[in-house]
mmCIF file of C-alpha atoms in Angstrom:
data_model
loop_
_atom_site.group_PDB
_atom_site.id
_atom_site.type_symbol
_atom_site.label_atom_id
_atom_site.label_comp_id
_atom_site.label_asym_id
_atom_site.label_seq_id
_atom_site.Cartn_x
_atom_site.Cartn_y
_atom_site.Cartn_z
ATOM 1 C CA MET A 1 7.409 -3.550 30.449
ATOM 2 C CA HIS A 2 4.914 -0.641 31.078
ATOM 3 C CA LYS A 3 7.346 1.893 29.169
ATOM 4 C CA ASN A 4 7.181 -0.371 26.276
ATOM 5 C CA LYS A 5 3.580 -0.542 26.209
ATOM 6 C CA ALA A 6 3.073 3.125 26.192
ATOM 7 C CA ALA A 7 5.551 3.486 23.176
ATOM 8 C CA ILE A 8 3.565 0.705 21.369
ATOM 9 C CA THR A 9 0.522 2.864 21.977
ATOM 10 C CA LEU A 10 2.038 6.024 20.842
ATOM 11 C CA ILE A 11 3.512 4.320 17.907
ATOM 12 C CA PHE A 12 0.180 3.190 17.214
ATOM 13 C CA ILE A 13 -1.410 6.305 17.206
ATOM 14 C CA THR A 14 1.657 7.844 14.842
ATOM 15 C CA VAL A 15 0.733 5.713 11.997
ATOM 16 C CA VAL A 16 -2.902 6.029 12.407
ATOM 17 C CA LEU A 17 -2.652 9.600 12.017
ATOM 18 C CA ASP A 18 -0.119 9.193 9.607
ATOM 19 C CA ILE A 19 -2.059 6.642 7.152
ATOM 20 C CA THR A 20 -5.302 9.106 7.967
ATOM 21 C CA GLY A 21 -3.851 12.075 6.720
ATOM 22 C CA ILE A 22 -2.972 10.179 3.480
ATOM 23 C CA GLY A 23 -6.246 8.428 2.917
ATOM 24 C CA ILE A 24 -8.001 12.006 3.721
ATOM 25 C CA ILE A 25 -7.025 13.189 -0.021
ATOM 26 C CA PHE A 26 -8.379 10.349 -2.098
ATOM 27 C CA PRO A 27 -11.577 11.359 -2.226
ATOM 28 C CA ILE A 28 -11.312 14.803 -3.139
ATOM 29 C CA MET A 29 -8.550 14.411 -5.682
ATOM 30 C CA PRO A 30 -10.951 14.313 -8.938
ATOM 31 C CA ASP A 31 -12.885 17.478 -7.766
ATOM 32 C CA LEU A 32 -9.254 19.232 -6.658
ATOM 33 C CA LEU A 33 -7.879 18.482 -10.081
ATOM 34 C CA GLN A 34 -10.526 20.145 -12.042
ATOM 35 C CA GLU A 35 -10.813 22.968 -10.206
ATOM 36 C CA LEU A 36 -6.956 23.339 -10.927
ATOM 37 C CA GLY A 37 -8.122 23.531 -14.861
ATOM 38 C CA LEU A 38 -8.270 19.810 -15.857
ATOM 39 C CA SER A 39 -11.545 19.982 -17.837
ATOM 40 C CA SER A 40 -13.002 16.221 -17.613
ATOM 41 C CA VAL A 41 -12.821 13.356 -15.153
ATOM 42 C CA SER A 42 -10.925 11.521 -17.715
ATOM 43 C CA ASN A 43 -8.104 14.155 -17.971
ATOM 44 C CA ALA A 44 -7.800 14.753 -14.076
ATOM 45 C CA ALA A 45 -7.145 10.671 -13.618
ATOM 46 C CA LEU A 46 -4.465 10.832 -16.207
ATOM 47 C CA TRP A 47 -2.735 13.523 -14.029
ATOM 48 C CA GLY A 48 -3.655 12.018 -10.957
ATOM 49 C CA GLY A 49 -1.830 8.870 -12.163
ATOM 50 C CA VAL A 50 1.353 11.293 -12.652
ATOM 51 C CA LEU A 51 1.082 12.769 -8.865
ATOM 52 C CA ALA A 52 0.567 9.168 -7.660
ATOM 53 C CA SER A 53 3.796 8.158 -9.455
ATOM 54 C CA SER A 54 5.846 10.930 -8.543
ATOM 55 C CA TYR A 55 5.161 10.292 -4.912
ATOM 56 C CA ALA A 56 5.857 6.627 -5.259
ATOM 57 C CA ILE A 57 9.060 7.291 -7.182
ATOM 58 C CA MET A 58 10.309 9.832 -4.154
ATOM 59 C CA GLN A 59 9.267 6.948 -1.668
ATOM 60 C CA PHE A 60 11.276 4.420 -3.733
ATOM 61 C CA LEU A 61 14.333 6.508 -3.738
ATOM 62 C CA CYS A 62 14.383 7.989 -0.426
ATOM 63 C CA SER A 63 13.007 5.242 1.765
ATOM 64 C CA PRO A 64 16.462 3.187 2.023
ATOM 65 C CA ILE A 65 18.085 6.901 2.646
ATOM 66 C CA ILE A 66 15.627 7.249 5.509
ATOM 67 C CA GLY A 67 16.208 3.534 6.836
ATOM 68 C CA SER A 68 19.596 3.878 6.970
ATOM 69 C CA LEU A 69 19.464 7.464 8.436
ATOM 70 C CA SER A 70 17.354 6.157 11.421
ATOM 71 C CA ASP A 71 20.055 3.791 11.838
ATOM 72 C CA ALA A 72 22.609 6.284 12.360
ATOM 73 C CA VAL A 73 20.771 9.143 14.295
ATOM 74 C CA GLY A 74 17.947 7.082 15.797
ATOM 75 C CA ARG A 75 14.206 6.466 15.267
ATOM 76 C CA ARG A 76 12.798 9.608 17.139
ATOM 77 C CA LYS A 77 14.367 12.180 15.137
ATOM 78 C CA VAL A 78 13.524 10.876 11.692
ATOM 79 C CA ILE A 79 10.084 10.292 12.906
ATOM 80 C CA LEU A 80 9.863 13.947 14.345
ATOM 81 C CA ILE A 81 11.531 14.987 10.822
ATOM 82 C CA ALA A 82 9.146 13.205 8.692
ATOM 83 C CA LEU A 83 6.197 14.339 10.398
ATOM 84 C CA SER A 84 6.715 18.155 10.566
ATOM 85 C CA ALA A 85 7.863 17.792 6.816
ATOM 86 C CA LEU A 86 4.470 16.446 5.942
ATOM 87 C CA SER A 87 2.575 18.651 8.117
ATOM 88 C CA ILE A 88 4.218 21.725 6.257
ATOM 89 C CA ASP A 89 3.360 19.884 2.974
ATOM 90 C CA TYR A 90 -0.176 19.306 3.655
ATOM 91 C CA LEU A 91 -0.604 23.096 4.135
ATOM 92 C CA ILE A 92 1.380 23.554 0.643
ATOM 93 C CA LEU A 93 -1.101 21.302 -0.934
ATOM 94 C CA GLY A 94 -4.131 23.069 0.881
ATOM 95 C CA PHE A 95 -3.054 26.571 -0.706
ATOM 96 C CA ALA A 96 -1.822 25.081 -4.061
ATOM 97 C CA GLU A 97 -3.523 27.153 -7.023
ATOM 98 C CA THR A 98 -1.345 25.344 -10.068
ATOM 99 C CA PHE A 99 -0.989 21.473 -10.685
ATOM 100 C CA LEU A 100 2.929 22.498 -10.768
ATOM 101 C CA ILE A 101 2.588 23.415 -7.008
ATOM 102 C CA LEU A 102 0.454 20.170 -6.171
ATOM 103 C CA MET A 103 3.163 18.002 -7.876
ATOM 104 C CA ILE A 104 6.262 19.413 -5.656
ATOM 105 C CA GLY A 105 3.686 18.878 -2.758
ATOM 106 C CA ARG A 106 3.414 15.602 -3.458
ATOM 107 C CA ILE A 107 7.173 15.107 -4.200
ATOM 108 C CA ILE A 108 7.918 16.407 -0.901
ATOM 109 C CA ALA A 109 5.196 14.239 0.695
ATOM 110 C CA GLY A 110 7.064 11.016 -1.296
ATOM 111 C CA ILE A 111 10.449 12.081 0.476
ATOM 112 C CA ALA A 112 9.121 12.626 3.882
ATOM 113 C CA GLY A 113 7.012 9.421 3.827
ATOM 114 C CA GLY A 114 9.374 7.566 6.399
ATOM 115 C CA THR A 115 7.075 7.336 9.034
ATOM 116 C CA VAL A 116 5.886 3.799 8.653
ATOM 117 C CA PRO A 117 9.247 1.846 8.127
ATOM 118 C CA THR A 118 10.763 3.799 10.721
ATOM 119 C CA ALA A 119 7.758 2.924 13.003
ATOM 120 C CA THR A 120 8.228 -0.620 12.310
ATOM 121 C CA ALA A 121 12.077 -0.374 12.910
ATOM 122 C CA TYR A 122 10.905 1.412 16.349
ATOM 123 C CA LEU A 123 8.841 -1.578 17.341
ATOM 124 C CA ALA A 124 11.879 -3.789 16.424
ATOM 125 C CA ASP A 125 14.067 -2.114 18.696
ATOM 126 C CA ILE A 126 11.377 -2.293 21.774
ATOM 127 C CA SER A 127 10.580 -5.808 21.347
ATOM 128 C CA GLU A 128 11.807 -9.069 22.557
ATOM 129 C CA PRO A 129 12.300 -11.486 19.443
ATOM 130 C CA SER A 130 9.084 -13.739 20.638
ATOM 131 C CA ASP A 131 7.131 -10.554 20.523
ATOM 132 C CA ARG A 132 8.077 -9.031 17.217
ATOM 133 C CA ALA A 133 5.766 -10.865 15.048
ATOM 134 C CA LYS A 134 2.581 -9.858 17.687
ATOM 135 C CA ASN A 135 3.958 -6.293 17.736
ATOM 136 C CA PHE A 136 4.496 -5.736 14.044
ATOM 137 C CA GLY A 137 0.749 -6.793 13.791
ATOM 138 C CA ILE A 138 0.072 -3.406 15.116
ATOM 139 C CA ILE A 139 1.323 -1.651 12.136
ATOM 140 C CA GLY A 140 -1.236 -3.632 9.900
ATOM 141 C CA ALA A 141 -3.989 -2.741 12.635
ATOM 142 C CA ALA A 142 -3.153 1.058 12.590
ATOM 143 C CA PHE A 143 -2.907 0.622 8.556
ATOM 144 C CA GLY A 144 -6.761 -0.602 8.697
ATOM 145 C CA VAL A 145 -7.798 2.136 10.984
ATOM 146 C CA GLY A 146 -6.279 5.027 9.121
ATOM 147 C CA PHE A 147 -7.594 3.906 5.776
ATOM 148 C CA ILE A 148 -11.198 3.410 7.096
ATOM 149 C CA LEU A 149 -10.829 6.881 9.034
ATOM 150 C CA GLY A 150 -9.054 8.814 6.179
ATOM 151 C CA PRO A 151 -11.323 8.602 3.130
ATOM 152 C CA ALA A 152 -14.567 8.815 5.296
ATOM 153 C CA LEU A 153 -13.265 11.964 6.877
ATOM 154 C CA GLY A 154 -11.993 13.391 3.489
ATOM 155 C CA GLY A 155 -15.320 12.685 1.801
ATOM 156 C CA VAL A 156 -17.642 14.318 4.158
ATOM 157 C CA LEU A 157 -15.068 17.313 4.306
ATOM 158 C CA GLY A 158 -14.755 17.161 0.695
ATOM 159 C CA GLU A 159 -18.387 17.754 0.300
ATOM 160 C CA TYR A 160 -18.111 21.350 1.832
ATOM 161 C CA ASN A 161 -14.490 22.435 0.738
ATOM 162 C CA SER A 162 -12.022 20.434 -1.426
ATOM 163 C CA ARG A 163 -9.022 21.968 0.581
ATOM 164 C CA ALA A 164 -10.558 21.418 3.741
ATOM 165 C CA PRO A 165 -9.035 17.580 3.882
ATOM 166 C CA PHE A 166 -5.552 18.915 3.249
ATOM 167 C CA PHE A 167 -6.105 21.391 6.574
ATOM 168 C CA LEU A 168 -7.359 18.821 8.507
ATOM 169 C CA SER A 169 -4.387 16.536 7.318
ATOM 170 C CA ALA A 170 -1.820 19.206 8.259
ATOM 171 C CA PHE A 171 -3.514 19.355 11.860
ATOM 172 C CA LEU A 172 -3.552 15.756 12.596
ATOM 173 C CA THR A 173 0.325 15.333 11.601
ATOM 174 C CA GLY A 174 0.756 18.343 13.584
ATOM 175 C CA ILE A 175 -0.775 16.884 16.401
ATOM 176 C CA ASN A 176 1.200 13.612 15.681
ATOM 177 C CA PHE A 177 4.394 15.556 15.764
ATOM 178 C CA LEU A 178 3.748 17.142 19.167
ATOM 179 C CA PHE A 179 2.607 13.323 20.690
ATOM 180 C CA GLY A 180 6.045 12.212 19.302
ATOM 181 C CA TYR A 181 8.007 15.431 20.507
ATOM 182 C CA PHE A 182 6.661 14.970 24.158
ATOM 183 C CA LEU A 183 5.960 11.494 24.749
ATOM 184 C CA LEU A 184 7.830 9.297 22.295
ATOM 185 C CA PRO A 185 11.443 8.151 23.884
ATOM 186 C CA GLU A 186 14.327 7.280 21.536
ATOM 187 C CA SER A 187 14.374 3.447 20.992
ATOM 188 C CA LEU A 188 17.671 2.958 19.358
ATOM 189 C CA THR A 189 20.690 3.150 22.123
ATOM 190 C CA GLU A 190 24.020 4.951 21.202
ATOM 191 C CA GLU A 191 25.761 1.638 21.139
ATOM 192 C CA LYS A 192 23.504 0.021 18.618
ATOM 193 C CA ARG A 193 23.821 2.735 16.131
ATOM 194 C CA ARG A 194 25.922 2.257 12.859
ATOM 195 C CA PRO A 195 27.325 4.983 10.633
ATOM 196 C CA PHE A 196 25.505 6.034 7.881
ATOM 197 C CA ASN A 197 26.373 3.526 4.677
ATOM 198 C CA PHE A 198 26.191 5.016 1.312
ATOM 199 C CA ARG A 199 26.250 1.408 -0.247
ATOM 200 C CA SER A 200 23.281 0.462 1.623
ATOM 201 C CA ILE A 201 20.859 3.374 0.158
ATOM 202 C CA ASN A 202 20.746 2.181 -3.680
ATOM 203 C CA PRO A 203 17.004 1.252 -4.080
ATOM 204 C CA PHE A 204 17.886 -0.607 -7.353
ATOM 205 C CA SER A 205 20.163 -3.222 -5.666
ATOM 206 C CA THR A 206 17.242 -5.685 -4.141
ATOM 207 C CA ILE A 207 15.478 -5.165 -7.225
ATOM 208 C CA TRP A 208 18.455 -7.199 -9.118
ATOM 209 C CA LYS A 209 18.376 -9.791 -6.426
ATOM 210 C CA THR A 210 14.834 -11.292 -7.420
ATOM 211 C CA PHE A 211 16.458 -13.649 -9.673
ATOM 212 C CA SER A 212 18.657 -15.017 -7.381
ATOM 213 C CA PHE A 213 16.172 -17.009 -5.525
ATOM 214 C CA GLY A 214 16.202 -19.809 -8.155
ATOM 215 C CA ILE A 215 12.805 -21.672 -7.571
ATOM 216 C CA LEU A 216 11.165 -18.684 -6.348
ATOM 217 C CA ARG A 217 11.259 -16.861 -9.533
ATOM 218 C CA ILE A 218 8.272 -17.451 -11.261
ATOM 219 C CA PRO A 219 6.223 -16.874 -8.063
ATOM 220 C CA LEU A 220 7.993 -13.361 -7.696
ATOM 221 C CA ILE A 221 7.247 -12.566 -10.958
ATOM 222 C CA CYS A 222 3.621 -13.408 -10.347
ATOM 223 C CA TYR A 223 3.747 -11.240 -7.301
ATOM 224 C CA PHE A 224 5.115 -8.067 -9.502
ATOM 225 C CA ILE A 225 1.892 -8.965 -11.973
ATOM 226 C CA ILE A 226 -0.544 -9.200 -8.959
ATOM 227 C CA SER A 227 0.645 -6.074 -7.360
ATOM 228 C CA ILE A 228 0.022 -4.346 -10.614
ATOM 229 C CA ALA A 229 -3.112 -5.405 -10.664
ATOM 230 C CA HIS A 230 -3.992 -4.431 -7.017
ATOM 231 C CA TRP A 231 -2.884 -1.222 -7.520
ATOM 232 C CA VAL A 232 -6.126 -0.574 -9.834
ATOM 233 C CA TYR A 233 -8.372 0.304 -6.862
ATOM 234 C CA PRO A 234 -6.082 3.418 -5.064
ATOM 235 C CA ALA A 235 -5.300 4.413 -8.852
ATOM 236 C CA ILE A 236 -8.613 5.448 -10.150
ATOM 237 C CA TRP A 237 -11.562 4.377 -7.500
ATOM 238 C CA SER A 238 -11.948 7.983 -7.136
ATOM 239 C CA TYR A 239 -12.254 8.961 -10.882
ATOM 240 C CA TRP A 240 -14.232 6.042 -11.701
ATOM 241 C CA GLY A 241 -16.719 6.584 -8.856
ATOM 242 C CA LYS A 242 -17.307 10.030 -10.083
ATOM 243 C CA GLU A 243 -17.381 9.272 -13.935
ATOM 244 C CA VAL A 244 -19.590 6.408 -13.584
ATOM 245 C CA PHE A 245 -21.766 7.026 -10.833
ATOM 246 C CA GLY A 246 -21.746 10.611 -10.558
ATOM 247 C CA TRP A 247 -20.549 10.428 -6.913
ATOM 248 C CA GLY A 248 -19.222 13.277 -4.885
ATOM 249 C CA SER A 249 -16.376 13.244 -2.599
ATOM 250 C CA GLY A 250 -19.130 11.945 0.333
ATOM 251 C CA MET A 251 -19.733 8.737 -1.354
ATOM 252 C CA ILE A 252 -16.335 7.957 -2.780
ATOM 253 C CA GLY A 253 -14.947 8.464 0.659
ATOM 254 C CA ILE A 254 -17.739 6.110 2.456
ATOM 255 C CA SER A 255 -16.976 3.353 -0.162
ATOM 256 C CA LEU A 256 -13.382 3.612 0.087
ATOM 257 C CA ALA A 257 -13.771 3.351 3.787
ATOM 258 C CA PHE A 258 -16.238 0.310 3.225
ATOM 259 C CA TYR A 259 -13.310 -1.448 1.325
ATOM 260 C CA GLY A 260 -10.989 -0.714 4.159
ATOM 261 C CA LEU A 261 -12.963 -1.860 6.647
ATOM 262 C CA GLY A 262 -13.641 -5.371 4.606
ATOM 263 C CA ILE A 263 -10.115 -5.380 4.453
ATOM 264 C CA SER A 264 -9.442 -4.974 7.806
ATOM 265 C CA PHE A 265 -11.866 -8.030 8.663
ATOM 266 C CA VAL A 266 -10.356 -10.246 6.441
ATOM 267 C CA GLN A 267 -6.702 -9.915 7.092
ATOM 268 C CA GLY A 268 -7.574 -9.094 11.013
ATOM 269 C CA PHE A 269 -10.070 -12.210 11.488
ATOM 270 C CA ILE A 270 -10.841 -14.212 8.578
ATOM 271 C CA ILE A 271 -7.125 -15.258 7.583
ATOM 272 C CA ARG A 272 -6.886 -16.387 11.512
ATOM 273 C CA LEU A 273 -9.896 -19.137 11.212
ATOM 274 C CA LYS A 274 -8.577 -22.659 11.365
ATOM 275 C CA VAL A 275 -10.515 -23.626 8.167
ATOM 276 C CA ILE A 276 -8.151 -21.178 6.264
ATOM 277 C CA SER A 277 -4.990 -22.784 7.207
ATOM 278 C CA GLN A 278 -6.728 -26.807 6.628
ATOM 279 C CA LEU A 279 -7.455 -25.390 3.110
ATOM 280 C CA GLY A 280 -3.951 -25.051 2.323
ATOM 281 C CA GLU A 281 -1.705 -22.244 0.751
ATOM 282 C CA ARG A 282 -1.887 -23.309 -2.765
ATOM 283 C CA PHE A 283 -5.671 -23.278 -2.365
ATOM 284 C CA VAL A 284 -6.234 -20.087 -0.776
ATOM 285 C CA VAL A 285 -4.100 -18.175 -3.261
ATOM 286 C CA THR A 286 -5.761 -19.890 -6.278
ATOM 287 C CA ALA A 287 -9.452 -19.008 -4.784
ATOM 288 C CA SER A 288 -8.284 -15.532 -3.983
ATOM 289 C CA LEU A 289 -7.198 -14.846 -7.437
ATOM 290 C CA THR A 290 -10.052 -16.113 -8.788
ATOM 291 C CA VAL A 291 -12.380 -14.386 -6.668
ATOM 292 C CA GLY A 292 -10.402 -11.256 -7.355
ATOM 293 C CA ALA A 293 -10.691 -11.659 -10.794
ATOM 294 C CA PHE A 294 -14.599 -11.800 -10.527
ATOM 295 C CA ALA A 295 -14.793 -8.847 -8.419
ATOM 296 C CA LEU A 296 -12.927 -6.867 -10.969
ATOM 297 C CA SER A 297 -14.490 -8.076 -13.666
ATOM 298 C CA CYS A 298 -18.027 -6.751 -12.142
ATOM 299 C CA PHE A 299 -16.611 -3.728 -11.332
ATOM 300 C CA GLY A 300 -15.308 -3.101 -14.859
ATOM 301 C CA PHE A 301 -19.262 -3.472 -16.138
ATOM 302 C CA ILE A 302 -21.177 -2.398 -13.578
ATOM 303 C CA THR A 303 -23.376 1.120 -13.908
ATOM 304 C CA GLU A 304 -25.296 1.402 -10.841
ATOM 305 C CA GLY A 305 -23.693 2.397 -7.426
ATOM 306 C CA TRP A 306 -25.663 0.004 -5.104
ATOM 307 C CA LEU A 307 -23.772 -2.938 -6.892
ATOM 308 C CA VAL A 308 -20.624 -1.585 -5.705
ATOM 309 C CA PHE A 309 -21.019 -2.412 -2.077
ATOM 310 C CA CYS A 310 -22.333 -5.846 -3.074
ATOM 311 C CA LEU A 311 -19.029 -6.411 -4.667
ATOM 312 C CA ILE A 312 -16.929 -4.939 -2.403
ATOM 313 C CA PRO A 313 -16.963 -8.292 0.270
ATOM 314 C CA PHE A 314 -15.620 -10.131 -2.848
ATOM 315 C CA ALA A 315 -12.866 -7.889 -3.484
ATOM 316 C CA ALA A 316 -12.175 -7.735 0.294
ATOM 317 C CA LEU A 317 -12.102 -11.398 0.576
ATOM 318 C CA SER A 318 -9.517 -11.758 -2.381
ATOM 319 C CA GLU A 319 -7.099 -9.669 0.106
ATOM 320 C CA LEU A 320 -6.470 -13.312 1.740
ATOM 321 C CA LEU A 321 -3.867 -13.498 -1.029
ATOM 322 C CA THR A 322 -1.208 -11.074 0.072
ATOM 323 C CA PRO A 323 -0.581 -12.371 3.382
ATOM 324 C CA THR A 324 -0.975 -16.250 2.232
ATOM 325 C CA LEU A 325 1.512 -15.686 -0.723
ATOM 326 C CA GLY A 326 3.792 -13.728 1.373
ATOM 327 C CA GLY A 327 3.838 -16.239 3.986
ATOM 328 C CA PHE A 328 4.615 -19.161 1.566
ATOM 329 C CA LEU A 329 7.333 -17.073 -0.199
ATOM 330 C CA SER A 330 8.912 -16.605 3.009
ATOM 331 C CA ASN A 331 8.872 -20.115 4.178
ATOM 332 C CA ASN A 332 10.812 -21.238 1.072
ATOM 333 C CA VAL A 333 13.602 -18.855 1.955
ATOM 334 C CA PRO A 334 16.445 -19.828 4.064
ATOM 335 C CA ASP A 335 16.327 -17.995 7.602
ATOM 336 C CA ASP A 336 19.711 -16.405 6.956
ATOM 337 C CA ARG A 337 18.488 -14.680 3.499
ATOM 338 C CA GLN A 338 14.803 -13.348 5.137
ATOM 339 C CA GLY A 339 15.981 -9.932 5.420
ATOM 340 C CA GLU A 340 17.148 -9.985 1.838
ATOM 341 C CA PHE A 341 14.179 -11.447 0.876
ATOM 342 C CA GLN A 342 11.724 -8.997 2.296
ATOM 343 C CA GLY A 343 13.922 -6.201 0.921
ATOM 344 C CA VAL A 344 13.040 -7.797 -2.714
ATOM 345 C CA LEU A 345 9.358 -7.989 -1.880
ATOM 346 C CA ALA A 346 9.240 -4.291 -0.626
ATOM 347 C CA SER A 347 11.445 -2.992 -3.732
ATOM 348 C CA LEU A 348 8.822 -5.181 -6.056
ATOM 349 C CA SER A 349 5.857 -3.381 -4.114
ATOM 350 C CA ALA A 350 7.862 -0.156 -4.745
ATOM 351 C CA VAL A 351 7.952 -0.447 -8.475
ATOM 352 C CA THR A 352 4.605 -1.414 -9.080
ATOM 353 C CA SER A 353 3.141 1.531 -6.796
ATOM 354 C CA ILE A 354 5.326 3.672 -9.584
ATOM 355 C CA ILE A 355 4.066 2.062 -12.899
ATOM 356 C CA SER A 356 0.677 0.966 -12.102
ATOM 357 C CA PRO A 357 -1.206 4.397 -11.250
ATOM 358 C CA LEU A 358 0.327 5.378 -14.648
ATOM 359 C CA ILE A 359 -0.990 2.171 -16.544
ATOM 360 C CA MET A 360 -4.321 2.181 -14.618
ATOM 361 C CA THR A 361 -4.981 5.743 -15.199
ATOM 362 C CA GLY A 362 -3.858 6.226 -18.606
ATOM 363 C CA LEU A 363 -6.183 2.966 -19.719
ATOM 364 C CA PHE A 364 -9.196 5.098 -17.914
ATOM 365 C CA ASN A 365 -8.267 8.485 -20.113
ATOM 366 C CA VAL A 366 -8.154 6.271 -23.222
ATOM 367 C CA TRP A 367 -11.444 4.206 -22.475
ATOM 368 C CA THR A 368 -13.408 7.499 -21.322
ATOM 369 C CA SER A 369 -11.765 9.888 -24.053
ATOM 370 C CA ASP A 370 -14.557 11.686 -26.215
ATOM 371 C CA THR A 371 -12.340 10.932 -29.362
ATOM 372 C CA GLU A 372 -12.684 6.998 -28.758
ATOM 373 C CA THR A 373 -15.380 5.193 -30.398
ATOM 374 C CA TYR A 374 -15.800 2.797 -27.388
ATOM 375 C CA TYR A 375 -16.839 4.178 -23.735
ATOM 376 C CA VAL A 376 -15.910 1.688 -21.194
ATOM 377 C CA PRO A 377 -14.681 3.591 -17.901
ATOM 378 C CA GLY A 378 -14.114 0.309 -16.053
ATOM 379 C CA PHE A 379 -11.478 -1.063 -18.501
ATOM 380 C CA PRO A 380 -8.806 -0.978 -15.998
ATOM 381 C CA PHE A 381 -10.436 -3.103 -13.747
ATOM 382 C CA ILE A 382 -11.150 -5.602 -16.551
ATOM 383 C CA PHE A 383 -7.416 -5.152 -17.256
ATOM 384 C CA ALA A 384 -6.294 -5.935 -14.037
ATOM 385 C CA ALA A 385 -8.700 -9.216 -13.677
ATOM 386 C CA ILE A 386 -6.823 -10.433 -16.917
ATOM 387 C CA LEU A 387 -3.564 -9.863 -15.021
ATOM 388 C CA LEU A 388 -4.778 -11.528 -12.150
ATOM 389 C CA LEU A 389 -6.085 -14.604 -14.319
ATOM 390 C CA SER A 390 -2.885 -14.617 -16.137
ATOM 391 C CA THR A 391 -0.810 -15.897 -12.854
ATOM 392 C CA VAL A 392 -3.013 -18.552 -11.775
ATOM 393 C CA ILE A 393 -2.065 -21.536 -13.521
ATOM 394 C CA PRO A 394 1.962 -20.758 -13.143
ATOM 395 C CA LEU A 395 1.735 -19.518 -9.608
ATOM 396 C CA SER A 396 -0.235 -22.583 -8.910
ATOM 397 C CA PHE A 397 2.248 -25.079 -10.715
ATOM 398 C CA ALA A 398 5.165 -23.084 -9.317
ATOM 399 C CA MET A 399 3.682 -23.665 -5.878
ATOM 400 C CA ARG A 400 3.141 -27.165 -6.121
ATOM 401 C CA LEU A 401 6.691 -27.568 -7.341
ATOM 402 C CA ASN A 402 7.957 -25.813 -4.377
ATOM 403 C CA THR A 403 5.949 -28.044 -1.929
ATOM 404 C CA LYS A 404 7.158 -30.883 -3.624
ATOM 405 C CA ALA A 405 10.520 -29.838 -3.436
ATOM 406 C CA VAL A 406 10.296 -28.760 0.541
ATOM 407 C CA ILE A 407 8.442 -32.407 1.206
ATOM 408 C CA THR A 408 11.616 -34.315 -0.636
ATOM 409 C CA ARG A 409 14.052 -32.015 1.078
ATOM 410 C CA ASP A 410 12.639 -32.927 4.312
ATOM 411 C CA LYS A 411 12.515 -36.797 3.508
ATOM 412 C CA MET A 412 16.030 -36.766 2.852
ATOM 413 C CA PRO A 413 18.419 -38.717 5.383
ATOM 414 C CA HIS A 414 20.250 -36.388 7.668
ATOM 415 C CA LYS A 415 24.030 -37.030 8.074
#
């Protein structure tokens, strides 16, 4: 048991450092892209969306390969290879003098970005079935800590040098590698490994299964639309803050860290309150969508930076939506299809992480372009608010139907 606790602590540190390394570069992207020759924040945002999508595409294509590889050769090797590749990649990004080198760096990062799913599999290996849900919460907590530390560190360092955050990320990932190499034992025993299966590495196979879940089709489509809307935050926040408020990397980093703190508080504390469960899933989902649309609409129109910090609590409160909707969907899927269904959700999220940055940064570019009659830099937030509102009625109706179906099924006489 003591050995497991030590391993869980190391996995927590691994994920914290990994997410810190990713989040650390968010605040400095507008300045870095302008240094590489993109003349305006508007154009920098457009190409920043291309970078984000290239990273997401490689993660989408390579995650099934990395997952199957970890089943075949063990978790420890995959984690160490990913960390060493990421450390080298951050050095490449730090020295990049052209957009092409920056793009190659993000592609490498996407290929190597297998530490979090592999870390989750590691926890599954070392946990008793009754402890898995609790131990999986370690990953969520590590995400929250990393997303608070990363932007804050990146923002402060970026005020001095736009390349410094990359070098700090390389250092942190290198330390992470050393932690794993010397202290992290292998979790997957030889008898539990399985041969590498090429049929299991098709990332598109799970997407086709979306429509095999019958009555959940509408909620799944809504889930997809909601995911597109939520990606507006990482896609344009840095560029929007610089364009509208004239923020430097420091204020961008502080605002992102404040938002990360809000999400951690909502998903780590608020959602566990008894009153939330008493309100019911349907009410919480509907209220979260409404509050989220309100926050997004306000972000779309404000012109004073201090108002951002007034609105972030509302945006964070709307994050009750994701775990609540995920729980509702999971509860309406048979036990023997849970793994398959979680794969579908992961694939839908992966696809939205590819297309949403392109959509949101494209809208930002159009509505901040010098050639356009109207100048509305917050339009991507307004568009995201419209997407959320478009799901309120169909999702509420579908959840009501599903609830009735479950009640009816429970009342049927058992043979």
